[in-house]
PDB file of C-alpha atoms in Angstrom:
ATOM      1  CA  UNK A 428       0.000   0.000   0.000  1.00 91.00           C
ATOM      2  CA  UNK A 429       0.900   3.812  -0.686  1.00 96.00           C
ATOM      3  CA  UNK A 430       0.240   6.205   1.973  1.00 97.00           C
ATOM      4  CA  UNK A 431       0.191  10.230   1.268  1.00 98.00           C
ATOM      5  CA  UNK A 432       0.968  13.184   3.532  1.00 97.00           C
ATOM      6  CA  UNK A 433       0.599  16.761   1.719  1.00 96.00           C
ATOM      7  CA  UNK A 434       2.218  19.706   3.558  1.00 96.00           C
ATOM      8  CA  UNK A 435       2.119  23.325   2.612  1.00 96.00           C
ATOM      9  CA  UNK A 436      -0.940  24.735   2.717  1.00 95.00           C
ATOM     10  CA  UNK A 437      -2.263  28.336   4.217  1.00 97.00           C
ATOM     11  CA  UNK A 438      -3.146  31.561   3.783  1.00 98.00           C
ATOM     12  CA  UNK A 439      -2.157  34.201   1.248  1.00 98.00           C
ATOM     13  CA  UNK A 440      -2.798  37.345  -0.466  1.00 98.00           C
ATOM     14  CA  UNK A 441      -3.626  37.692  -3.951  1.00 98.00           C
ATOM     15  CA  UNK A 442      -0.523  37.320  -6.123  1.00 98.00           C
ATOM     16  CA  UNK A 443       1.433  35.375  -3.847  1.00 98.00           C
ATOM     17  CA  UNK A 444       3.107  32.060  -4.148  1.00 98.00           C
ATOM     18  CA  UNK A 445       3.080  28.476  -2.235  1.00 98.00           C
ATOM     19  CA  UNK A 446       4.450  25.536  -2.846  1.00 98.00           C
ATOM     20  CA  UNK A 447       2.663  22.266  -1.692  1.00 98.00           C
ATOM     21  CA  UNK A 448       4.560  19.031  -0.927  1.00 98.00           C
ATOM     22  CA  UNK A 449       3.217  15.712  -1.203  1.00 98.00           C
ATOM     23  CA  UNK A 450       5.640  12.347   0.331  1.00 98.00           C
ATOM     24  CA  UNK A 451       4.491   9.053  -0.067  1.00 97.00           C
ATOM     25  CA  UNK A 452       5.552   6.181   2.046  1.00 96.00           C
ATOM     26  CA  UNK A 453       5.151   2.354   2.065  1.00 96.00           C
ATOM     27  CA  UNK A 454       5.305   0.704  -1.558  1.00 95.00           C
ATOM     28  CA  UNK A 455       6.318   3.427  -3.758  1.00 94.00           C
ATOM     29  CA  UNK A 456       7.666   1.552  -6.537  1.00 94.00           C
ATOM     30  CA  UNK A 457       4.092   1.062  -7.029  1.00 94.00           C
ATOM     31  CA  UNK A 458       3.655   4.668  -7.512  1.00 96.00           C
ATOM     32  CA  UNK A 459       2.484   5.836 -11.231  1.00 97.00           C
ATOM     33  CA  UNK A 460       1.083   9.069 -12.312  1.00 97.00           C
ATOM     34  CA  UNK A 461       0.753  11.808  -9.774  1.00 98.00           C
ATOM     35  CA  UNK A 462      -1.419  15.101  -9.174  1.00 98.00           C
ATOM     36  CA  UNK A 463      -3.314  17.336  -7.242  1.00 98.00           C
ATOM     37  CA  UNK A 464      -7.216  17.749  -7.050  1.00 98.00           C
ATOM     38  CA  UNK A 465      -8.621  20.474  -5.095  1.00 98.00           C
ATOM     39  CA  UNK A 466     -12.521  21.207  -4.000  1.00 98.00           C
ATOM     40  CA  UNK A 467     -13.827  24.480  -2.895  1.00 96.00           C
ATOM     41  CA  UNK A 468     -16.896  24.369  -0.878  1.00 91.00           C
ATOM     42  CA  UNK A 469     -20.218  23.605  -3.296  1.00 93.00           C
ATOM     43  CA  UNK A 470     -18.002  22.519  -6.100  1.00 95.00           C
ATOM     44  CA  UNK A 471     -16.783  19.254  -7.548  1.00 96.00           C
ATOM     45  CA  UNK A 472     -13.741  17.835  -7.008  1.00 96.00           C
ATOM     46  CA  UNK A 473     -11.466  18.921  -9.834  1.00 97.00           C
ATOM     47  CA  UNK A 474      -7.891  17.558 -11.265  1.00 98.00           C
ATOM     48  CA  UNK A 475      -5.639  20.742 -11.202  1.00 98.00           C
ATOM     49  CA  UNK A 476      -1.927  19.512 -12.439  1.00 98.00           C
ATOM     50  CA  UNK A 477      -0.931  15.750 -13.007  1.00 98.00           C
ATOM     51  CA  UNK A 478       2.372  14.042 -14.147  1.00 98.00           C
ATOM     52  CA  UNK A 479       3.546  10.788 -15.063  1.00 97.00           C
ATOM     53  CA  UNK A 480       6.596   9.019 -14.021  1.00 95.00           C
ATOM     54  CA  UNK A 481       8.313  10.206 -16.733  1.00 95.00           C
ATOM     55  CA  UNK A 482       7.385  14.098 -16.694  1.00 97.00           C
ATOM     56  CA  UNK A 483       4.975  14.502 -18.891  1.00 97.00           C
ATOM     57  CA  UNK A 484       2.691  16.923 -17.290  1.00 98.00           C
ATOM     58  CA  UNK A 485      -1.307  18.272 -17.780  1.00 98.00           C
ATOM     59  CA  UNK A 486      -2.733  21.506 -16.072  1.00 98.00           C
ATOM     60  CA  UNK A 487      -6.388  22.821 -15.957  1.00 98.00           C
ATOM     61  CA  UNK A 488      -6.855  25.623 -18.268  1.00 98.00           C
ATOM     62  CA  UNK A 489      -7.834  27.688 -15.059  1.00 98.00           C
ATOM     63  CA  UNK A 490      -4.588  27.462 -13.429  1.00 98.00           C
ATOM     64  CA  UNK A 491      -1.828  27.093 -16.798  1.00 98.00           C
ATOM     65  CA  UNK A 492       1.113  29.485 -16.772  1.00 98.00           C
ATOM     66  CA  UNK A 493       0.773  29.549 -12.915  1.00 98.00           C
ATOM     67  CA  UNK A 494       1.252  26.471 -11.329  1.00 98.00           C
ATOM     68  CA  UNK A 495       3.973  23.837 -11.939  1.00 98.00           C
ATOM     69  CA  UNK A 496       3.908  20.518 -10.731  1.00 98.00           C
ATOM     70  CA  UNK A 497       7.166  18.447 -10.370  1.00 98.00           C
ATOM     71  CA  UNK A 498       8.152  15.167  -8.854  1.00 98.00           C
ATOM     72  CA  UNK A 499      11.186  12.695  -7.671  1.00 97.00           C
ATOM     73  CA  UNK A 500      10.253   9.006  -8.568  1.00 95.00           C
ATOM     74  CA  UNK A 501      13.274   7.964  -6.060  1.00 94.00           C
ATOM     75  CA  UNK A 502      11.695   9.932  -3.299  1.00 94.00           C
ATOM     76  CA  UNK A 503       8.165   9.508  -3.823  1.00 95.00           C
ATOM     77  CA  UNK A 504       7.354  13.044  -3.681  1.00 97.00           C
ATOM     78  CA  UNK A 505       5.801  15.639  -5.415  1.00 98.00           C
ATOM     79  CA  UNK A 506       5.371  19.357  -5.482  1.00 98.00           C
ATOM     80  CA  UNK A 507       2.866  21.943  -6.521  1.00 98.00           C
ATOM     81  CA  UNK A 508       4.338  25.746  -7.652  1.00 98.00           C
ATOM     82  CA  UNK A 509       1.471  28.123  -6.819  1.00 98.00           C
ATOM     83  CA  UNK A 510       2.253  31.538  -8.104  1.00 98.00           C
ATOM     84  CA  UNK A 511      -0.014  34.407  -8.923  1.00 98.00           C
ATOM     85  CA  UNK A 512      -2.265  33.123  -6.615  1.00 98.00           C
ATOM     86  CA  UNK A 513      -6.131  34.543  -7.139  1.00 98.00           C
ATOM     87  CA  UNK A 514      -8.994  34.301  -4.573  1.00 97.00           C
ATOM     88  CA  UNK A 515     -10.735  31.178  -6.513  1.00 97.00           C
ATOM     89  CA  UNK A 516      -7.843  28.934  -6.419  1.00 98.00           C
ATOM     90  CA  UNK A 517      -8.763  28.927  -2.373  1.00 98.00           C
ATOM     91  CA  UNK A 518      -9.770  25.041  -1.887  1.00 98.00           C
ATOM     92  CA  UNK A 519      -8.973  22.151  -0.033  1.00 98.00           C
ATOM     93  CA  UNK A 520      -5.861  20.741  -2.129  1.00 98.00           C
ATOM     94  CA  UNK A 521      -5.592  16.845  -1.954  1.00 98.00           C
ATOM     95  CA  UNK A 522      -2.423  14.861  -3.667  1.00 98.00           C
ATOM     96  CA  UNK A 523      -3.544  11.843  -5.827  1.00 98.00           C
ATOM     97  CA  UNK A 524      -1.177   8.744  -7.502  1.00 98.00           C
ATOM     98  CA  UNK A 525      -2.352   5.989  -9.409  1.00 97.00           C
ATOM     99  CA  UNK A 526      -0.611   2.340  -9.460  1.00 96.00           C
ATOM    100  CA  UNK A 527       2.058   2.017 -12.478  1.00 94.00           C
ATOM    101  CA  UNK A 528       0.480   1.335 -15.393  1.00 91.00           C
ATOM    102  CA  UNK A 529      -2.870   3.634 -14.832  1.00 91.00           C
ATOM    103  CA  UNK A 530      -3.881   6.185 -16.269  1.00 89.00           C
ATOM    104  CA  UNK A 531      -6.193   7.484 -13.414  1.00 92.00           C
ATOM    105  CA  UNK A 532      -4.649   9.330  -9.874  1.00 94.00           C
ATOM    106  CA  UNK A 533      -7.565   7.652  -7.422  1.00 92.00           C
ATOM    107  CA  UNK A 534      -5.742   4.317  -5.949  1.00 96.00           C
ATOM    108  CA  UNK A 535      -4.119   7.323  -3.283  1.00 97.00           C
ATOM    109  CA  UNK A 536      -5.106   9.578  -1.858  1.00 98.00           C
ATOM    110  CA  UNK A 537      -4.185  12.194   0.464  1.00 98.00           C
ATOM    111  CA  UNK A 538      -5.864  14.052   3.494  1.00 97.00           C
ATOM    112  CA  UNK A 539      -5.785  16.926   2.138  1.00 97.00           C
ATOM    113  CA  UNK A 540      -4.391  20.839   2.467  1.00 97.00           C
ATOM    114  CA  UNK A 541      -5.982  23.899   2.918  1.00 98.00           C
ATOM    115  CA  UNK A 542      -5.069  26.789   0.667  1.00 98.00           C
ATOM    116  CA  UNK A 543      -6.671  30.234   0.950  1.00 98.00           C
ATOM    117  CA  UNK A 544      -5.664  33.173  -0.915  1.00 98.00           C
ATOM    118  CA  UNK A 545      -7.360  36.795   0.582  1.00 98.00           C
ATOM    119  CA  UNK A 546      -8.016  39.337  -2.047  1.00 94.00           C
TER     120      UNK A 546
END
């Protein structure tokens, strides 16, 4: 089994940067794609960056030319550049991996990180 642990999260003001960390422990040679979701309150669940094992990345239109996600297959980790932060990326960010050879993120899953960003 995989287990996930995101760290990062808080407040900021509009513009701003954060950078979100996501480690995974147990079996993770098991460990395929990667992302991050994130849910606002009365919205859906949404897939905001993702990247495979071997760096091919995918960002929501919403968030493209501002975040960058990047990862260490030898670690197990993965990270999420905020920067230019605006009001409505505020959510509840959760990392995501799939097993190797997936294409989906939602065998793992972590607990999840608050981000808010004050106008």
């Amino acid at each position: 089994q995989v287990q996930l642990v995101e760290s990062g999260g808080g407040l900021v003001q509009a513009g701003g940067s954060l950078t979100l960390s996501c480690a995974a422990s147990g079996e993770i040679f098991r460990i395929g794609p990667m992302g991050w979701y994130r849910q606002a309150p009365g919205n859906q669940r949404e897939l905001v960056a993702s990247i495979t094992r071997g760096g091919r990345t995918n960002y929501v239109d919403s968030v493209k030319g501002r975040f960058t996600i990047s990862r260490d297959n030898n670690k197990g980790t993965a990270s999420l550049q905020m920067n230019s932060l605006k009001p409505e990326d505020t959510a509840v960010y959760y990392c995501a991996a799939g097993d190797r050879g997936r294409t989906s993120l939602n065998d793992y899953w972590g607990q999840g990180t608050q981000v808010t960003v004050a106008s």
